[in-house]
PDB file of C-alpha atoms and ligand atoms in Angstrom:
ATOM      1  CA  MET A   7       6.444  14.744 -37.496  1.00 71.00           C
ATOM      2  CA  ILE A   8       3.263  13.869 -36.143  1.00 74.00           C
ATOM      3  CA  PRO A   9       0.403  16.246 -37.670  1.00 75.00           C
ATOM      4  CA  THR A  10      -2.695  17.906 -35.665  1.00 83.00           C
ATOM      5  CA  ALA A  11      -5.132  16.690 -35.515  1.00 85.00           C
ATOM      6  CA  THR A  12      -7.149  19.316 -37.452  1.00 87.00           C
ATOM      7  CA  GLN A  13      -4.071  18.980 -40.125  1.00 89.00           C
ATOM      8  CA  ALA A  14      -3.605  15.647 -39.856  1.00 92.00           C
ATOM      9  CA  SER A  15      -8.474  15.531 -40.808  1.00 95.00           C
ATOM     10  CA  ALA A  16      -8.505  17.645 -42.884  1.00 96.00           C
ATOM     11  CA  THR A  17      -6.129  15.605 -45.682  1.00 95.00           C
ATOM     12  CA  LEU A  18      -7.935  12.726 -45.170  1.00 96.00           C
ATOM     13  CA  GLU A  19     -10.735  14.031 -46.221  1.00 97.00           C
ATOM     14  CA  GLU A  20      -9.805  15.161 -49.246  1.00 97.00           C
ATOM     15  CA  ILE A  21      -8.037  12.557 -50.023  1.00 98.00           C
ATOM     16  CA  PHE A  22     -11.167  10.658 -49.342  1.00 97.00           C
ATOM     17  CA  ARG A  23     -13.323  12.984 -51.045  1.00 97.00           C
ATOM     18  CA  TRP A  24     -11.345  13.161 -53.961  1.00 97.00           C
ATOM     19  CA  ARG A  25      -9.632   9.343 -54.965  1.00 98.00           C
ATOM     20  CA  ARG A  26     -11.604   7.819 -57.486  1.00 98.00           C
ATOM     21  CA  ASP A  27     -11.830   4.416 -59.624  1.00 98.00           C
ATOM     22  CA  VAL A  28      -9.657   5.556 -61.710  1.00 98.00           C
ATOM     23  CA  ARG A  29     -10.810   4.253 -65.578  1.00 98.00           C
ATOM     24  CA  HIS A  30      -9.306   6.606 -68.220  1.00 98.00           C
ATOM     25  CA  PHE A  31      -5.368   7.293 -67.533  1.00 98.00           C
ATOM     26  CA  ARG A  32      -2.848   9.529 -69.683  1.00 98.00           C
ATOM     27  CA  PRO A  33       0.098   7.186 -71.429  1.00 98.00           C
ATOM     28  CA  GLU A  34       2.360   8.937 -69.545  1.00 98.00           C
ATOM     29  CA  PRO A  35       4.443   6.746 -66.690  1.00 98.00           C
ATOM     30  CA  VAL A  36       4.261   7.467 -63.050  1.00 98.00           C
ATOM     31  CA  ASP A  37       8.706   6.866 -61.680  1.00 98.00           C
ATOM     32  CA  GLU A  38       9.686   4.351 -60.312  1.00 98.00           C
ATOM     33  CA  ALA A  39      10.666   6.562 -57.239  1.00 98.00           C
ATOM     34  CA  THR A  40       7.261   6.757 -56.553  1.00 98.00           C
ATOM     35  CA  LEU A  41       5.066   3.377 -57.098  1.00 98.00           C
ATOM     36  CA  ASP A  42       8.045   2.737 -54.803  1.00 98.00           C
ATOM     37  CA  ASP A  43       6.294   4.850 -52.352  1.00 98.00           C
ATOM     38  CA  LEU A  44       3.478   3.797 -52.686  1.00 98.00           C
ATOM     39  CA  LEU A  45       4.075  -0.144 -52.485  1.00 98.00           C
ATOM     40  CA  ARG A  46       5.909   1.040 -48.617  1.00 98.00           C
ATOM     41  CA  SER A  47       2.401   2.866 -48.322  1.00 98.00           C
ATOM     42  CA  ALA A  48       0.410  -0.538 -48.913  1.00 98.00           C
ATOM     43  CA  SER A  49       2.466  -2.757 -46.949  1.00 98.00           C
ATOM     44  CA  MET A  50       1.754  -0.029 -43.650  1.00 98.00           C
ATOM     45  CA  ALA A  51      -1.569  -1.537 -43.909  1.00 98.00           C
ATOM     46  CA  PRO A  52      -2.546  -3.972 -40.892  1.00 98.00           C
ATOM     47  CA  SER A  53      -3.075  -7.141 -41.317  1.00 98.00           C
ATOM     48  CA  VAL A  54      -3.828 -10.125 -39.082  1.00 98.00           C
ATOM     49  CA  GLY A  55      -1.339 -11.504 -36.752  1.00 98.00           C
ATOM     50  CA  LEU A  56       0.674  -9.251 -37.657  1.00 98.00           C
ATOM     51  CA  SER A  57       1.066 -12.009 -41.113  1.00 98.00           C
ATOM     52  CA  GLU A  58       1.520  -9.582 -44.162  1.00 98.00           C
ATOM     53  CA  PRO A  59      -0.208 -11.976 -46.599  1.00 98.00           C
ATOM     54  CA  TRP A  60       0.076  -9.004 -49.530  1.00 98.00           C
ATOM     55  CA  ARG A  61       1.338  -9.291 -52.324  1.00 98.00           C
ATOM     56  CA  PHE A  62       2.438  -6.813 -54.824  1.00 98.00           C
ATOM     57  CA  LEU A  63       3.990  -8.472 -58.343  1.00 98.00           C
ATOM     58  CA  SER A  64       3.921  -5.450 -60.852  1.00 98.00           C
ATOM     59  CA  VAL A  65       2.709  -6.910 -64.800  1.00 98.00           C
ATOM     60  CA  ASP A  66       4.889  -5.615 -67.254  1.00 98.00           C
ATOM     61  CA  GLU A  67       5.784  -8.363 -70.234  1.00 98.00           C
ATOM     62  CA  PRO A  68       3.758  -7.177 -73.107  1.00 98.00           C
ATOM     63  CA  GLY A  69       2.582 -10.754 -73.883  1.00 98.00           C
ATOM     64  CA  ARG A  70       1.026 -11.627 -69.918  1.00 98.00           C
ATOM     65  CA  ARG A  71      -1.533  -7.876 -70.042  1.00 98.00           C
ATOM     66  CA  ASP A  72      -2.510  -9.265 -73.431  1.00 98.00           C
ATOM     67  CA  ALA A  73      -3.669 -13.034 -71.801  1.00 98.00           C
ATOM     68  CA  VAL A  74      -5.162 -10.525 -68.986  1.00 98.00           C
ATOM     69  CA  ARG A  75      -7.220  -8.753 -71.257  1.00 98.00           C
ATOM     70  CA  ALA A  76      -8.241 -11.483 -73.110  1.00 98.00           C
ATOM     71  CA  ILE A  77      -9.262 -12.454 -70.037  1.00 98.00           C
ATOM     72  CA  PHE A  78     -11.205  -9.568 -69.184  1.00 98.00           C
ATOM     73  CA  ALA A  79     -13.173  -9.539 -72.457  1.00 98.00           C
ATOM     74  CA  SER A  80     -13.769 -12.919 -72.318  1.00 98.00           C
ATOM     75  CA  CYS A  81     -15.275 -12.497 -68.796  1.00 97.00           C
ATOM     76  CA  GLN A  82     -17.418  -8.713 -70.330  1.00 95.00           C
ATOM     77  CA  ALA A  83     -18.595 -10.367 -72.654  1.00 94.00           C
ATOM     78  CA  ALA A  84     -20.019 -13.393 -69.968  1.00 94.00           C
ATOM     79  CA  ALA A  85     -21.522 -10.593 -68.028  1.00 93.00           C
ATOM     80  CA  LEU A  86     -23.424  -9.129 -71.445  1.00 91.00           C
ATOM     81  CA  THR A  87     -24.726 -12.599 -71.761  1.00 91.00           C
ATOM     82  CA  GLU A  88     -26.257 -13.148 -68.641  1.00 90.00           C
ATOM     83  CA  ARG A  89     -27.852  -9.393 -68.119  1.00 88.00           C
ATOM     84  CA  ALA A  90     -29.705  -9.990 -71.342  1.00 83.00           C
ATOM     85  CA  GLY A  91     -32.531  -7.853 -69.233  1.00 79.00           C
ATOM     86  CA  GLN A  92     -32.614  -3.695 -69.684  1.00 73.00           C
ATOM     87  CA  ASP A  93     -29.712  -3.205 -68.216  1.00 88.00           C
ATOM     88  CA  ALA A  94     -27.538  -4.430 -70.339  1.00 88.00           C
ATOM     89  CA  ALA A  95     -27.700  -1.796 -72.627  1.00 89.00           C
ATOM     90  CA  LEU A  96     -26.428   0.583 -71.002  1.00 91.00           C
ATOM     91  CA  TYR A  97     -23.032  -1.623 -69.160  1.00 92.00           C
ATOM     92  CA  ALA A  98     -22.340  -2.029 -72.610  1.00 90.00           C
ATOM     93  CA  ARG A  99     -21.980   1.428 -72.255  1.00 91.00           C
ATOM     94  CA  LEU A 100     -19.527   1.646 -69.792  1.00 94.00           C
ATOM     95  CA  LYS A 101     -15.776   1.277 -68.770  1.00 94.00           C
ATOM     96  CA  LEU A 102     -14.390  -0.809 -66.477  1.00 94.00           C
ATOM     97  CA  ALA A 103     -11.230  -1.732 -67.183  1.00 94.00           C
ATOM     98  CA  GLY A 104      -8.073   0.786 -68.221  1.00 97.00           C
ATOM     99  CA  LEU A 105      -6.541  -1.990 -69.866  1.00 98.00           C
ATOM    100  CA  ASP A 106      -5.827  -0.681 -72.350  1.00 97.00           C
ATOM    101  CA  ASP A 107      -4.186   2.588 -71.616  1.00 96.00           C
ATOM    102  CA  ALA A 108      -2.575   2.444 -68.236  1.00 98.00           C
ATOM    103  CA  PRO A 109       0.361   1.948 -67.925  1.00 98.00           C
ATOM    104  CA  HIS A 110       0.807   0.327 -65.010  1.00 98.00           C
ATOM    105  CA  GLN A 111      -0.509  -2.787 -63.956  1.00 98.00           C
ATOM    106  CA  ILE A 112      -0.179  -4.802 -61.425  1.00 98.00           C
ATOM    107  CA  ALA A 113      -1.955  -7.533 -59.717  1.00 98.00           C
ATOM    108  CA  VAL A 114      -2.458  -8.702 -56.054  1.00 99.00           C
ATOM    109  CA  PHE A 115      -2.268 -11.900 -54.192  1.00 98.00           C
ATOM    110  CA  SER A 116      -3.801 -12.504 -50.725  1.00 98.00           C
ATOM    111  CA  VAL A 117      -1.125 -15.952 -49.834  1.00 98.00           C
ATOM    112  CA  GLU A 118      -2.928 -18.581 -48.294  1.00 97.00           C
ATOM    113  CA  ASN A 119      -1.671 -19.468 -44.757  1.00 96.00           C
ATOM    114  CA  PRO A 120       1.336 -17.626 -44.376  1.00 97.00           C
ATOM    115  CA  GLU A 121       3.976 -19.058 -41.868  1.00 97.00           C
ATOM    116  CA  GLN A 122       4.081 -14.975 -41.156  1.00 98.00           C
ATOM    117  CA  GLY A 123       2.369 -14.431 -37.419  1.00 97.00           C
ATOM    118  CA  ARG A 124       2.190 -17.890 -36.621  1.00 97.00           C
ATOM    119  CA  GLY A 125      -1.994 -18.051 -36.988  1.00 96.00           C
ATOM    120  CA  LEU A 126      -3.155 -15.757 -35.336  1.00 97.00           C
ATOM    121  CA  GLY A 127      -6.246 -14.071 -35.255  1.00 96.00           C
ATOM    122  CA  ARG A 128      -7.498 -16.256 -37.952  1.00 96.00           C
ATOM    123  CA  GLY A 129      -8.052 -19.539 -37.225  1.00 95.00           C
ATOM    124  CA  THR A 130     -12.070 -18.188 -35.989  1.00 96.00           C
ATOM    125  CA  MET A 131     -12.262 -16.432 -38.987  1.00 96.00           C
ATOM    126  CA  PRO A 132      -9.956 -17.439 -42.281  1.00 96.00           C
ATOM    127  CA  ASP A 133     -10.811 -14.583 -44.236  1.00 97.00           C
ATOM    128  CA  THR A 134      -9.044 -12.409 -42.971  1.00 98.00           C
ATOM    129  CA  THR A 135      -5.814 -12.903 -44.242  1.00 98.00           C
ATOM    130  CA  VAL A 136      -7.398 -11.519 -47.453  1.00 98.00           C
ATOM    131  CA  TRP A 137      -9.588  -8.462 -45.989  1.00 98.00           C
ATOM    132  CA  SER A 138      -5.867  -7.594 -44.293  1.00 98.00           C
ATOM    133  CA  THR A 139      -4.948  -7.550 -48.456  1.00 98.00           C
ATOM    134  CA  VAL A 140      -7.627  -5.726 -48.983  1.00 99.00           C
ATOM    135  CA  MET A 141      -6.745  -3.243 -46.264  1.00 98.00           C
ATOM    136  CA  ALA A 142      -3.192  -2.857 -47.717  1.00 99.00           C
ATOM    137  CA  VAL A 143      -5.053  -2.364 -51.235  1.00 99.00           C
ATOM    138  CA  HIS A 144      -6.830   0.982 -50.055  1.00 98.00           C
ATOM    139  CA  ASN A 145      -3.768   1.752 -48.832  1.00 98.00           C
ATOM    140  CA  PHE A 146      -2.416   1.636 -52.001  1.00 99.00           C
ATOM    141  CA  TRP A 147      -5.043   3.235 -53.719  1.00 98.00           C
ATOM    142  CA  LEU A 148      -5.198   6.356 -51.457  1.00 98.00           C
ATOM    143  CA  ALA A 149      -1.245   6.771 -51.001  1.00 98.00           C
ATOM    144  CA  ALA A 150      -1.732   7.065 -55.111  1.00 98.00           C
ATOM    145  CA  ALA A 151      -4.342  10.095 -55.223  1.00 98.00           C
ATOM    146  CA  ALA A 152      -3.015  11.635 -52.491  1.00 98.00           C
ATOM    147  CA  ARG A 153      -0.043  12.159 -55.650  1.00 98.00           C
ATOM    148  CA  GLY A 154      -2.908  13.240 -58.111  1.00 98.00           C
ATOM    149  CA  ILE A 155      -1.611   9.330 -59.348  1.00 98.00           C
ATOM    150  CA  GLY A 156      -5.450   6.628 -60.854  1.00 98.00           C
ATOM    151  CA  VAL A 157      -5.954   3.288 -59.214  1.00 98.00           C
ATOM    152  CA  GLY A 158      -8.734   1.736 -61.039  1.00 98.00           C
ATOM    153  CA  TRP A 159      -9.503  -2.105 -59.893  1.00 98.00           C
ATOM    154  CA  VAL A 160     -10.250  -5.145 -61.451  1.00 98.00           C
ATOM    155  CA  SER A 161     -12.883  -6.907 -61.252  1.00 98.00           C
ATOM    156  CA  ILE A 162     -14.022  -9.019 -63.678  1.00 98.00           C
ATOM    157  CA  LEU A 163     -11.055 -11.740 -64.001  1.00 98.00           C
ATOM    158  CA  GLU A 164     -11.968 -16.063 -63.433  1.00 98.00           C
ATOM    159  CA  ALA A 165      -8.941 -16.055 -60.994  1.00 98.00           C
ATOM    160  CA  GLU A 166      -7.066 -18.785 -61.276  1.00 98.00           C
ATOM    161  CA  ALA A 167      -7.341 -17.283 -65.387  1.00 98.00           C
ATOM    162  CA  VAL A 168      -4.795 -14.379 -63.922  1.00 98.00           C
ATOM    163  CA  ARG A 169      -3.209 -16.686 -61.689  1.00 98.00           C
ATOM    164  CA  LEU A 170      -1.972 -19.105 -63.891  1.00 98.00           C
ATOM    165  CA  THR A 171      -1.309 -16.285 -66.676  1.00 98.00           C
ATOM    166  CA  LEU A 172       1.317 -14.795 -63.928  1.00 98.00           C
ATOM    167  CA  ASP A 173       2.374 -18.104 -62.844  1.00 98.00           C
ATOM    168  CA  VAL A 174       2.184 -18.062 -59.048  1.00 98.00           C
ATOM    169  CA  PRO A 175       2.484 -19.566 -56.449  1.00 97.00           C
ATOM    170  CA  THR A 176      -0.889 -21.455 -55.824  1.00 97.00           C
ATOM    171  CA  SER A 177      -1.430 -20.415 -52.415  1.00 97.00           C
ATOM    172  CA  TRP A 178      -0.758 -16.990 -53.347  1.00 98.00           C
ATOM    173  CA  ARG A 179      -4.834 -16.313 -54.006  1.00 98.00           C
ATOM    174  CA  PHE A 180      -6.243 -13.530 -56.579  1.00 98.00           C
ATOM    175  CA  VAL A 181      -7.772  -9.898 -55.203  1.00 98.00           C
ATOM    176  CA  ALA A 182      -6.956  -7.107 -57.705  1.00 98.00           C
ATOM    177  CA  TYR A 183      -5.400  -5.726 -60.730  1.00 98.00           C
ATOM    178  CA  LEU A 184      -4.520  -2.357 -60.266  1.00 98.00           C
ATOM    179  CA  CYS A 185      -4.993  -0.415 -63.160  1.00 98.00           C
ATOM    180  CA  VAL A 186      -2.720   2.937 -62.252  1.00 98.00           C
ATOM    181  CA  GLY A 187      -1.498   5.894 -63.807  1.00 98.00           C
ATOM    182  CA  TYR A 188      -2.820   9.056 -63.497  1.00 98.00           C
ATOM    183  CA  PRO A 189      -6.058   9.878 -64.610  1.00 98.00           C
ATOM    184  CA  VAL A 190      -7.750  12.130 -67.243  1.00 98.00           C
ATOM    185  CA  GLU A 191      -9.457  13.958 -65.156  1.00 97.00           C
ATOM    186  CA  ARG A 192     -10.279  14.626 -61.496  1.00 96.00           C
ATOM    187  CA  SER A 193     -13.858  14.112 -59.526  1.00 97.00           C
ATOM    188  CA  ASP A 194     -15.400  14.014 -56.161  1.00 97.00           C
ATOM    189  CA  THR A 195     -18.278  12.113 -58.149  1.00 98.00           C
ATOM    190  CA  PRO A 196     -17.891   7.869 -58.943  1.00 98.00           C
ATOM    191  CA  GLU A 197     -17.914   7.784 -62.624  1.00 97.00           C
ATOM    192  CA  LEU A 198     -20.675   4.320 -62.269  1.00 97.00           C
ATOM    193  CA  GLU A 199     -22.798   8.059 -60.258  1.00 97.00           C
ATOM    194  CA  ARG A 200     -22.260  10.390 -63.492  1.00 97.00           C
ATOM    195  CA  LEU A 201     -23.384   7.805 -65.673  1.00 96.00           C
ATOM    196  CA  GLY A 202     -26.438   7.055 -64.171  1.00 95.00           C
ATOM    197  CA  TRP A 203     -25.820   3.504 -62.825  1.00 96.00           C
ATOM    198  CA  GLU A 204     -25.869   3.354 -59.050  1.00 97.00           C
ATOM    199  CA  GLN A 205     -25.865   6.361 -56.165  1.00 97.00           C
ATOM    200  CA  ARG A 206     -24.705   6.963 -53.260  1.00 97.00           C
ATOM    201  CA  GLN A 207     -27.165   6.167 -50.553  1.00 96.00           C
ATOM    202  CA  ALA A 208     -28.573   8.465 -47.673  1.00 95.00           C
ATOM    203  CA  ALA A 209     -29.071   5.099 -45.469  1.00 94.00           C
ATOM    204  CA  CYS A 210     -24.845   3.990 -45.543  1.00 95.00           C
ATOM    205  CA  ARG A 211     -24.484   7.224 -44.256  1.00 94.00           C
ATOM    206  CA  GLU A 212     -25.720   6.301 -40.966  1.00 96.00           C
ATOM    207  CA  TRP A 213     -26.374   3.855 -38.050  1.00 95.00           C
ATOM    208  CA  VAL A 214     -27.893   1.321 -38.125  1.00 94.00           C
ATOM    209  CA  ARG A 215     -29.162   0.489 -33.936  1.00 96.00           C
ATOM    210  CA  ARG A 216     -29.302  -2.261 -32.678  1.00 96.00           C
TER     211      ARG A 216
HETATM  212  C1  LIG P   6     -13.445  -4.997 -54.849  1.00 87.86           C
HETATM  213  C2  LIG P   6     -13.553  -4.543 -55.339  1.00 87.86           C
HETATM  214  C3  LIG P   6     -14.278  -4.913 -56.669  1.00 87.86           C
HETATM  215  C4  LIG P   6     -14.717  -3.575 -58.536  1.00 87.86           C
HETATM  216  N1  LIG P   6     -13.696  -4.355 -59.823  1.00 87.86           N
HETATM  217  C5  LIG P   6     -14.591  -2.948 -60.740  1.00 87.86           C
HETATM  218  C6  LIG P   6     -14.236  -3.473 -61.896  1.00 87.86           C
HETATM  219  O1  LIG P   6     -14.073  -4.684 -62.502  1.00 87.86           O
HETATM  220  N2  LIG P   6     -14.095  -2.650 -62.668  1.00 87.86           N
HETATM  221  C7  LIG P   6     -15.144  -1.541 -62.460  1.00 87.86           C
HETATM  222  O2  LIG P   6     -14.704  -0.211 -63.008  1.00 87.86           O
HETATM  223  N3  LIG P   6     -14.892  -1.094 -61.408  1.00 87.86           N
HETATM  224  C8  LIG P   6     -14.443  -1.458 -60.051  1.00 87.86           C
HETATM  225  N4  LIG P   6     -14.927  -1.070 -59.375  1.00 87.86           N
HETATM  226  C9  LIG P   6     -14.120   0.330 -58.728  1.00 87.86           C
HETATM  227  C10 LIG P   6     -15.905   0.466 -58.100  1.00 87.86           C
HETATM  228  O3  LIG P   6     -16.911   0.479 -59.095  1.00 87.86           O
HETATM  229  C11 LIG P   6     -15.867   1.247 -57.644  1.00 87.86           C
HETATM  230  O4  LIG P   6     -15.323   1.888 -56.738  1.00 87.86           O
HETATM  231  C12 LIG P   6     -17.774   2.626 -57.215  1.00 87.86           C
HETATM  232  O5  LIG P   6     -17.939   2.561 -57.883  1.00 87.86           O
HETATM  233  C13 LIG P   6     -17.600   3.623 -56.457  1.00 87.86           C
HETATM  234  O6  LIG P   6     -16.136   4.451 -57.055  1.00 87.86           O
HETATM  235  P1  LIG P   6     -15.513   4.971 -56.548  1.00 87.86           P
HETATM  236  O7  LIG P   6     -14.144   4.055 -56.169  1.00 87.86           O
HETATM  237  O8  LIG P   6     -14.345   6.643 -57.880  1.00 87.86           O
HETATM  238  O9  LIG P   6     -15.755   6.091 -55.226  1.00 87.86           O
HETATM  239  C14 LIG P   6     -14.499  -2.035 -57.639  1.00 87.86           C
HETATM  240  C15 LIG P   6     -13.631  -2.067 -56.569  1.00 87.86           C
HETATM  241  C16 LIG P   6     -13.863  -2.617 -55.439  1.00 87.86           C
HETATM  242  C17 LIG P   6     -13.783  -2.191 -54.004  1.00 87.86           C
END
């Protein structure tokens, strides 16, 4: 049944408000049927030319998870060195991935030049396939939040190293590494805001007009 506009917008607004990037997870797994539901929600995303370029890969093998954790550690070390300035101490205190405790890890790729969609809509803007995949990630994130499941997006990773670790075709471009599980806590405020790293800006809630 299609919900009324009032019901739908109120529910959606709550999901938007409480969706968080989660880095602290409880150990219990999410059941397989629920994970399948999240994948189905992700795959309802819009895509350029109906190309559906996303590929969601569940990273289950401990050896591959260890390899991704090592890639993250090395990228984090490099980022810390680059930030030798005044915010390095605060940066070092941030937890920027739930790789040690998230029960599920999902790598998301975008197929470059997919046959599906027959090239429609991306001739002038080839990145639209990646944007379509990001929309699928966002659907996944919101669908998870609606069920009280946390998702943390990890991008402090070297894309080619992840692609090789997960042994996927060269035509698959790495887009996101998601830590998934039940969050330790819920909040309506981003963790980076709570820790004093950055603040949401009023200007971003206003139109730019020309
Ligand atoms: C493309 C993208 C990449 C991100 N990469 C990371 C990351 O590597 N580590 C991290 O802790 N958070 C990462 N985040 C989460 C952001 O820090 C987070 O969305 C932002 O602080 C706002 O918080 P909220 O998502 O809870 O509203 C990423 C988010 C996006 C959209």
